[in-house]
GROMACS .gro file of C-alpha atoms in nm:
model
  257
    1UNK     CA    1  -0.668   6.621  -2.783
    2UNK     CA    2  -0.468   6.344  -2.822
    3UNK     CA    3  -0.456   6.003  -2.593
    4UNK     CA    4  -0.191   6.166  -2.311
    5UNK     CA    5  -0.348   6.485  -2.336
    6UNK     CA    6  -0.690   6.360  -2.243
    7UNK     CA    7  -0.570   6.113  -1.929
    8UNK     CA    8  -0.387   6.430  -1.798
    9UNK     CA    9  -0.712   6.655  -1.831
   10UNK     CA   10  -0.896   6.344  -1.661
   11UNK     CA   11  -0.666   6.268  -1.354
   12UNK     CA   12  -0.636   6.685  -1.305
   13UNK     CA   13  -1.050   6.674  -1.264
   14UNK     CA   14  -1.016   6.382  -1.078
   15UNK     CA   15  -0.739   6.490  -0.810
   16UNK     CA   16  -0.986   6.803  -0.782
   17UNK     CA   17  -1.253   6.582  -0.689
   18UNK     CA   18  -1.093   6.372  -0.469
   19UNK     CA   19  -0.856   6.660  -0.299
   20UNK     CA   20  -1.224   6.866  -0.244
   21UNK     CA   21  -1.372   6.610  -0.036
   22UNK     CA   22  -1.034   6.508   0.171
   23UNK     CA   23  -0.994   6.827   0.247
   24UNK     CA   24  -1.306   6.835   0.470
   25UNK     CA   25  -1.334   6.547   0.542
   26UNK     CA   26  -1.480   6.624   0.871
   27UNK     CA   27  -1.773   6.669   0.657
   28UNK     CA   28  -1.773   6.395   0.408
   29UNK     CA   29  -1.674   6.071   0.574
   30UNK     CA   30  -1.663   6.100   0.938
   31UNK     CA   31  -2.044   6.181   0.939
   32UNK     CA   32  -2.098   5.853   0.731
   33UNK     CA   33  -1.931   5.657   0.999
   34UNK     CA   34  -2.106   5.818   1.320
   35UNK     CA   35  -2.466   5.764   1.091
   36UNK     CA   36  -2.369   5.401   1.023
   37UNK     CA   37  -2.265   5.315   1.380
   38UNK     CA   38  -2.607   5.470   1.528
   39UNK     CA   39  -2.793   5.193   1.293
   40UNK     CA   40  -2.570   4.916   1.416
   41UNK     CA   41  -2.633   4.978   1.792
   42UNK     CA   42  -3.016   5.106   1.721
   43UNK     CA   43  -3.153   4.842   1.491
   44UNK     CA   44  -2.883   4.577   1.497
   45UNK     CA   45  -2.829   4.557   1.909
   46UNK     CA   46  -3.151   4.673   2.028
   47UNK     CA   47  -3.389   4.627   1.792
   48UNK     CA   48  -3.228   4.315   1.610
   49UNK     CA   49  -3.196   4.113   1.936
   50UNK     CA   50  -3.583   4.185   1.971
   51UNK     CA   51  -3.605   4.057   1.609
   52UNK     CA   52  -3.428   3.722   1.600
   53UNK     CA   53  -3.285   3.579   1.267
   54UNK     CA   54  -3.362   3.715   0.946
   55UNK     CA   55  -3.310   3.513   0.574
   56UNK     CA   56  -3.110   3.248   0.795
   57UNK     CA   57  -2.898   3.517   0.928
   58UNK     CA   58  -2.883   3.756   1.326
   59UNK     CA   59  -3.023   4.066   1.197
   60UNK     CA   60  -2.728   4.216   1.230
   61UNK     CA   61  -2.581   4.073   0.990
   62UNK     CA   62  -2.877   4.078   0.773
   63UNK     CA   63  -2.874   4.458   0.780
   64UNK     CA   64  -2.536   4.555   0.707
   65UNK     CA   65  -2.535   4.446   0.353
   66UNK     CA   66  -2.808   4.714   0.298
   67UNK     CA   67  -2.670   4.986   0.516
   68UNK     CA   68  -2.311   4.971   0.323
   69UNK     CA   69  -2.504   5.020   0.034
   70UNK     CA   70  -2.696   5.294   0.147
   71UNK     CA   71  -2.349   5.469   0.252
   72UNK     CA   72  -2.221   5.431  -0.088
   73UNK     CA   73  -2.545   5.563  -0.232
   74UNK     CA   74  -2.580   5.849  -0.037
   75UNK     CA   75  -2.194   5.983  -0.090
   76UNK     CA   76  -2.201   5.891  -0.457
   77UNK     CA   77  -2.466   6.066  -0.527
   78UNK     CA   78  -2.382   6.383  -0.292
   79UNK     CA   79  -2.023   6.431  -0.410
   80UNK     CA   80  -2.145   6.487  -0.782
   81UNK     CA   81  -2.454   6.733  -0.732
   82UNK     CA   82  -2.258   6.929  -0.501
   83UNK     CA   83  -1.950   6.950  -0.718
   84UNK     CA   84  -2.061   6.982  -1.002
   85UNK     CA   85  -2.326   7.256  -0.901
   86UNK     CA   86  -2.064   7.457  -0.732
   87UNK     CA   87  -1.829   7.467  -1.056
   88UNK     CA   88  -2.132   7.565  -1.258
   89UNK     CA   89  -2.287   7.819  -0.991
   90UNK     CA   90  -1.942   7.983  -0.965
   91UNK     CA   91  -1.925   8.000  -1.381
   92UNK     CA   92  -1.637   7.773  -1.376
   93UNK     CA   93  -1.767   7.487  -1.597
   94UNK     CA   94  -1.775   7.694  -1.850
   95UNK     CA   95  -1.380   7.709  -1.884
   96UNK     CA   96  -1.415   7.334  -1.906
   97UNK     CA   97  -1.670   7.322  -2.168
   98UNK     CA   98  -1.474   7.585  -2.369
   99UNK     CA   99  -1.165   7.420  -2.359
  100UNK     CA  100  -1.067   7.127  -2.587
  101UNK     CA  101  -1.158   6.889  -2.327
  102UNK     CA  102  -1.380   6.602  -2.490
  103UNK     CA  103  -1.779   6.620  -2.302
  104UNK     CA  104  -1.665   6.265  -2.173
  105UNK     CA  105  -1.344   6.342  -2.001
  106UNK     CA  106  -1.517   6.555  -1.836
  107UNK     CA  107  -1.834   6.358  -1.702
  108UNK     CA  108  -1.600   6.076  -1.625
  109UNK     CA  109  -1.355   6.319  -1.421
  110UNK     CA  110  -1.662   6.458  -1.181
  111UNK     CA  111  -1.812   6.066  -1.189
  112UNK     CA  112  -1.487   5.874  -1.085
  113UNK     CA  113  -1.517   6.103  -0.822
  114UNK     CA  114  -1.761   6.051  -0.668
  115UNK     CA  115  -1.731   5.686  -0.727
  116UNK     CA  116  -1.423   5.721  -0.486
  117UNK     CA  117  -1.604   5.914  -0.201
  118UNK     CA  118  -1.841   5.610  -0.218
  119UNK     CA  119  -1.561   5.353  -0.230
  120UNK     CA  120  -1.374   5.522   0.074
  121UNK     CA  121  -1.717   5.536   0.290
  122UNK     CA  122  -1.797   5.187   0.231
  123UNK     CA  123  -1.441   5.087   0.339
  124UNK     CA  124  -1.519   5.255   0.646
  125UNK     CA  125  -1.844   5.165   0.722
  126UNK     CA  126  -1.737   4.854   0.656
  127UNK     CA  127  -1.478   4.886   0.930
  128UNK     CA  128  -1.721   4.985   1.102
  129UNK     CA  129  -1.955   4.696   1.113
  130UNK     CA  130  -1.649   4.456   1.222
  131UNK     CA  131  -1.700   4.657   1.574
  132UNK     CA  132  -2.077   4.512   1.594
  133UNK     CA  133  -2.111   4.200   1.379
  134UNK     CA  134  -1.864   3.880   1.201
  135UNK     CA  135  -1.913   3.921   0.797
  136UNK     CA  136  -1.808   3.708   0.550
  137UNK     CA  137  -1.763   3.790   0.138
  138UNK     CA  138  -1.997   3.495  -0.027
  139UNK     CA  139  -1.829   3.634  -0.389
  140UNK     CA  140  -1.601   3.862  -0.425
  141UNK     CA  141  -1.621   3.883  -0.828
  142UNK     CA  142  -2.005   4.010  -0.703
  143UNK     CA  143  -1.923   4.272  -0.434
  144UNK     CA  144  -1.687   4.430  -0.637
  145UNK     CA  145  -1.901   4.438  -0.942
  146UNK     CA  146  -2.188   4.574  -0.808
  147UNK     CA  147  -2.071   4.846  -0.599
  148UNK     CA  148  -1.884   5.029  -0.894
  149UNK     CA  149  -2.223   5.003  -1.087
  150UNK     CA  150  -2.398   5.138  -0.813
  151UNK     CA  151  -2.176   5.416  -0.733
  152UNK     CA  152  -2.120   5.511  -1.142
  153UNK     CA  153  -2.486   5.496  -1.143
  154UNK     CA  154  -2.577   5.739  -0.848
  155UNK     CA  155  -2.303   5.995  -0.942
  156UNK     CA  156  -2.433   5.993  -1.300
  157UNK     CA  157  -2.776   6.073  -1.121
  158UNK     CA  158  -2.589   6.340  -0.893
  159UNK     CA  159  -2.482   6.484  -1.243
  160UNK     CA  160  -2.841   6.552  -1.354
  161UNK     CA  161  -2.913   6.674  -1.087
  162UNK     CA  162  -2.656   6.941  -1.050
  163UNK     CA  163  -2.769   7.025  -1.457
  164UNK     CA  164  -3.088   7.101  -1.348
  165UNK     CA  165  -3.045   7.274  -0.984
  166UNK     CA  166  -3.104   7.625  -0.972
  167UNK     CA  167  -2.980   7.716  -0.657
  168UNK     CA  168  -2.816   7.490  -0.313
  169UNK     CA  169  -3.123   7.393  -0.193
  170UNK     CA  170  -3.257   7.203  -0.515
  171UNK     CA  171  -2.969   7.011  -0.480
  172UNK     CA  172  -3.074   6.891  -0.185
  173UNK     CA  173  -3.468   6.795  -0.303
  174UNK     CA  174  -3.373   6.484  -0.476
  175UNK     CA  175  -3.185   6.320  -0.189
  176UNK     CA  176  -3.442   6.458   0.023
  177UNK     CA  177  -3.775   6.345  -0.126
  178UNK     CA  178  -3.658   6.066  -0.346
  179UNK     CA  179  -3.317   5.871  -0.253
  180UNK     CA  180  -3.404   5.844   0.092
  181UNK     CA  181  -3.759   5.705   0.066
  182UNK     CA  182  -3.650   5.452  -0.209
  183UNK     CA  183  -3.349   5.370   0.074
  184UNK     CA  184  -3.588   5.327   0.303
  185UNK     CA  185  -3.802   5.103   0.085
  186UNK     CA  186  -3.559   4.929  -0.120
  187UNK     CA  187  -3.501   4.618   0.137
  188UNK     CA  188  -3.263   4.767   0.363
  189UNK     CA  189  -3.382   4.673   0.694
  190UNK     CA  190  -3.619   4.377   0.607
  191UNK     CA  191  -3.701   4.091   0.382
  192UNK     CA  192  -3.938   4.134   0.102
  193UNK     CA  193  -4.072   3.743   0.183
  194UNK     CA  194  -4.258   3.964   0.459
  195UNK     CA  195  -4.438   4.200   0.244
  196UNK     CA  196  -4.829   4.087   0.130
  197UNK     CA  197  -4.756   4.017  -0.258
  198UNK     CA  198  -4.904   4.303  -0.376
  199UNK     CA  199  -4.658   4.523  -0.214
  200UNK     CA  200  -4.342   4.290  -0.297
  201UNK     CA  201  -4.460   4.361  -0.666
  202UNK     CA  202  -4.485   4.722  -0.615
  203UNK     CA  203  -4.133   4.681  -0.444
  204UNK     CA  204  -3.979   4.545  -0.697
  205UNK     CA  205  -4.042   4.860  -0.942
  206UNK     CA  206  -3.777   5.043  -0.630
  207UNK     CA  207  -3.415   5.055  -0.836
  208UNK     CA  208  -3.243   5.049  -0.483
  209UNK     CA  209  -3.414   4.681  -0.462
  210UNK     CA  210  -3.187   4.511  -0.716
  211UNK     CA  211  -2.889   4.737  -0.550
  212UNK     CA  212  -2.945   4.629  -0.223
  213UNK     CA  213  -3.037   4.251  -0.291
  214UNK     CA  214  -2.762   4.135  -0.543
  215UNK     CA  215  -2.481   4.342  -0.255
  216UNK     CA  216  -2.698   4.146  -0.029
  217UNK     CA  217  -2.602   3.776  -0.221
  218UNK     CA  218  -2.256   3.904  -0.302
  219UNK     CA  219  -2.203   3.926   0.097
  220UNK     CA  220  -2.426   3.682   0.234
  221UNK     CA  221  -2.536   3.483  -0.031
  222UNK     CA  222  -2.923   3.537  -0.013
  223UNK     CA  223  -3.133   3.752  -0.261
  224UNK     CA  224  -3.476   3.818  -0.266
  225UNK     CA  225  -3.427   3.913  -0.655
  226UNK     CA  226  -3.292   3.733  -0.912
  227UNK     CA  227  -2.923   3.865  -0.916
  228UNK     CA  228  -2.850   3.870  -1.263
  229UNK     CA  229  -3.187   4.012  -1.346
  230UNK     CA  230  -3.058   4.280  -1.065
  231UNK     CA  231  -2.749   4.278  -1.276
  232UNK     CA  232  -2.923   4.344  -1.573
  233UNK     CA  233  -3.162   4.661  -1.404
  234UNK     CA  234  -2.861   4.829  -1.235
  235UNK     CA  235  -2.655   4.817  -1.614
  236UNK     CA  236  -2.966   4.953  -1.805
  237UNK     CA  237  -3.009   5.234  -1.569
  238UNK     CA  238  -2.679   5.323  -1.608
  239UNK     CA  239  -2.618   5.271  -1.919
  240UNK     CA  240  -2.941   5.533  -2.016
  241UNK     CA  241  -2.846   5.811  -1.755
  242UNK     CA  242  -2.430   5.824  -1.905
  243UNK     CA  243  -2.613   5.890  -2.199
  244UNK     CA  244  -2.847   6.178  -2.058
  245UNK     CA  245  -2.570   6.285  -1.930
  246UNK     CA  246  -2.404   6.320  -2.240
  247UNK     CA  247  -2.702   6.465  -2.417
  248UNK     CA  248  -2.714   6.713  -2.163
  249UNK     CA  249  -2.328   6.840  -2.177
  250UNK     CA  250  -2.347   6.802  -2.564
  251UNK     CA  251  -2.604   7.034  -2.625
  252UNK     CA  252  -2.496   7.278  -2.299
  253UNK     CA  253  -2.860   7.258  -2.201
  254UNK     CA  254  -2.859   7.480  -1.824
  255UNK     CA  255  -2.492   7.496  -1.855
  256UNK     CA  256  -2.388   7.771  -2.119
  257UNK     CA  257  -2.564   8.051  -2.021
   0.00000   0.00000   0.00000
């Protein structure tokens, strides 16, 4: 396939993508923003005003960073494994790994995405924040930057995880039993300054750490991490599972059957 040829087959996975999740959206994004808004009034009214300042910031503001993250995470991540698992469930993936279609048209089509869905819920829960709490952007260049890694990096992880499910409910063991402790414990809703150091060392071996801290400084401007050793962590990780990915659609491993 030639240069034309290839955009087309990308932007006709990627209106698929994007058209499937608009077209319930019911289910996709209004949920996010109902979630979100219960964690503003829960632990950013009540529970923050108990708190006080946190990292030289209201609570509130402290936590939002980490909850916009979480959004993006979360809807990243889902959009792939669901997706992807349908088209293979259904047999229909393998008209697309038949076809002419290079392997990495077609990771990027299902991964863009995704990246989208998390893009669009951030946007909102972002809107959604300006209802409870004043935020400011400390960098921009920072922001943007790290939540495209974050989101390429959790679809790519959706994309295993469809390769691997076996039915609709593994899909739903990863986010289940892995993504949302690791939310929980990745800095979201406090500082690692008040974790003993033992467990700010263990912490720090949490992925969603260097996601939520270096969102955190690109927002607020405070970072219990290092940011461009966050940097660093967040480009490694995705830099290894794009090329799992690859391995896996390369050799049809659980796909061709």
């Amino acid at each position: 396939m030639n240069a034309q040829e290839q955009y087309r087959a990308f932007m006709t996975i990627l209106r698929k993508e994007v058209r499937r999740y608009m077209r319930i959206w019911t289910q996709t994004l209004l949920p996010s923003a109902i979630t979100m808004s219960l964690y503003f009034v829960i632990f950013g009214s009540l529970i923050g005003s108990r708190i006080g300042d946190m990292g030289g910031f209201s609570y509130m503001q402290f936590v939002v960073p980490g909850l916009i993250m979480m959004a993006i995470v979360t809807n990243s991540y889902a959009n792939v494994v669901s997706s992807f698992f349908g088209s293979k469930f259904n047999h229909s993936v393998e008209e697309l790994l038949v076809s002419p279609t290079p392997n990495y048209i077609i990771l990027m089509g299902y991964v863009v995405g995704g990246v989208t869905r998390g893009l669009l819920v951030a946007l909102v829960v972002t809107i959604v924040s300006f209802f409870f709490t004043g935020m400011q952007i400390h960098s921009v260049p920072i922001v943007i930057a790290i939540v495209l890694m974050t989101s390429t990096l959790f679809a790519l992880a959706g994309f295993i995880n469809a390769v691997y499910a076996n039915s609709f409910d593994d899909i739903s063991i990863v986010p289940t039993f892995v993504l949302t402790p690791l939310t929980y414990l990745g800095g979201v809703f406090y500082s690692m300054d008040l974790l003993p150091e033992f467990w700010a060392n263990v912490s720090k071996l949490n992925p969603l750490v260097y996601v939520v801290n270096a969102f955190r400084y690109g927002v607020l401007g405070v970072s219990d991490v290092s940011v461009g050793f966050a940097f660093g962590m967040i480009a490694v990780f995705t830099v290894l599972a794009f090329a799992y990915c690859m391995h896996l659609l390369n050799t049809g491993k659980r796909l061709r059957q």
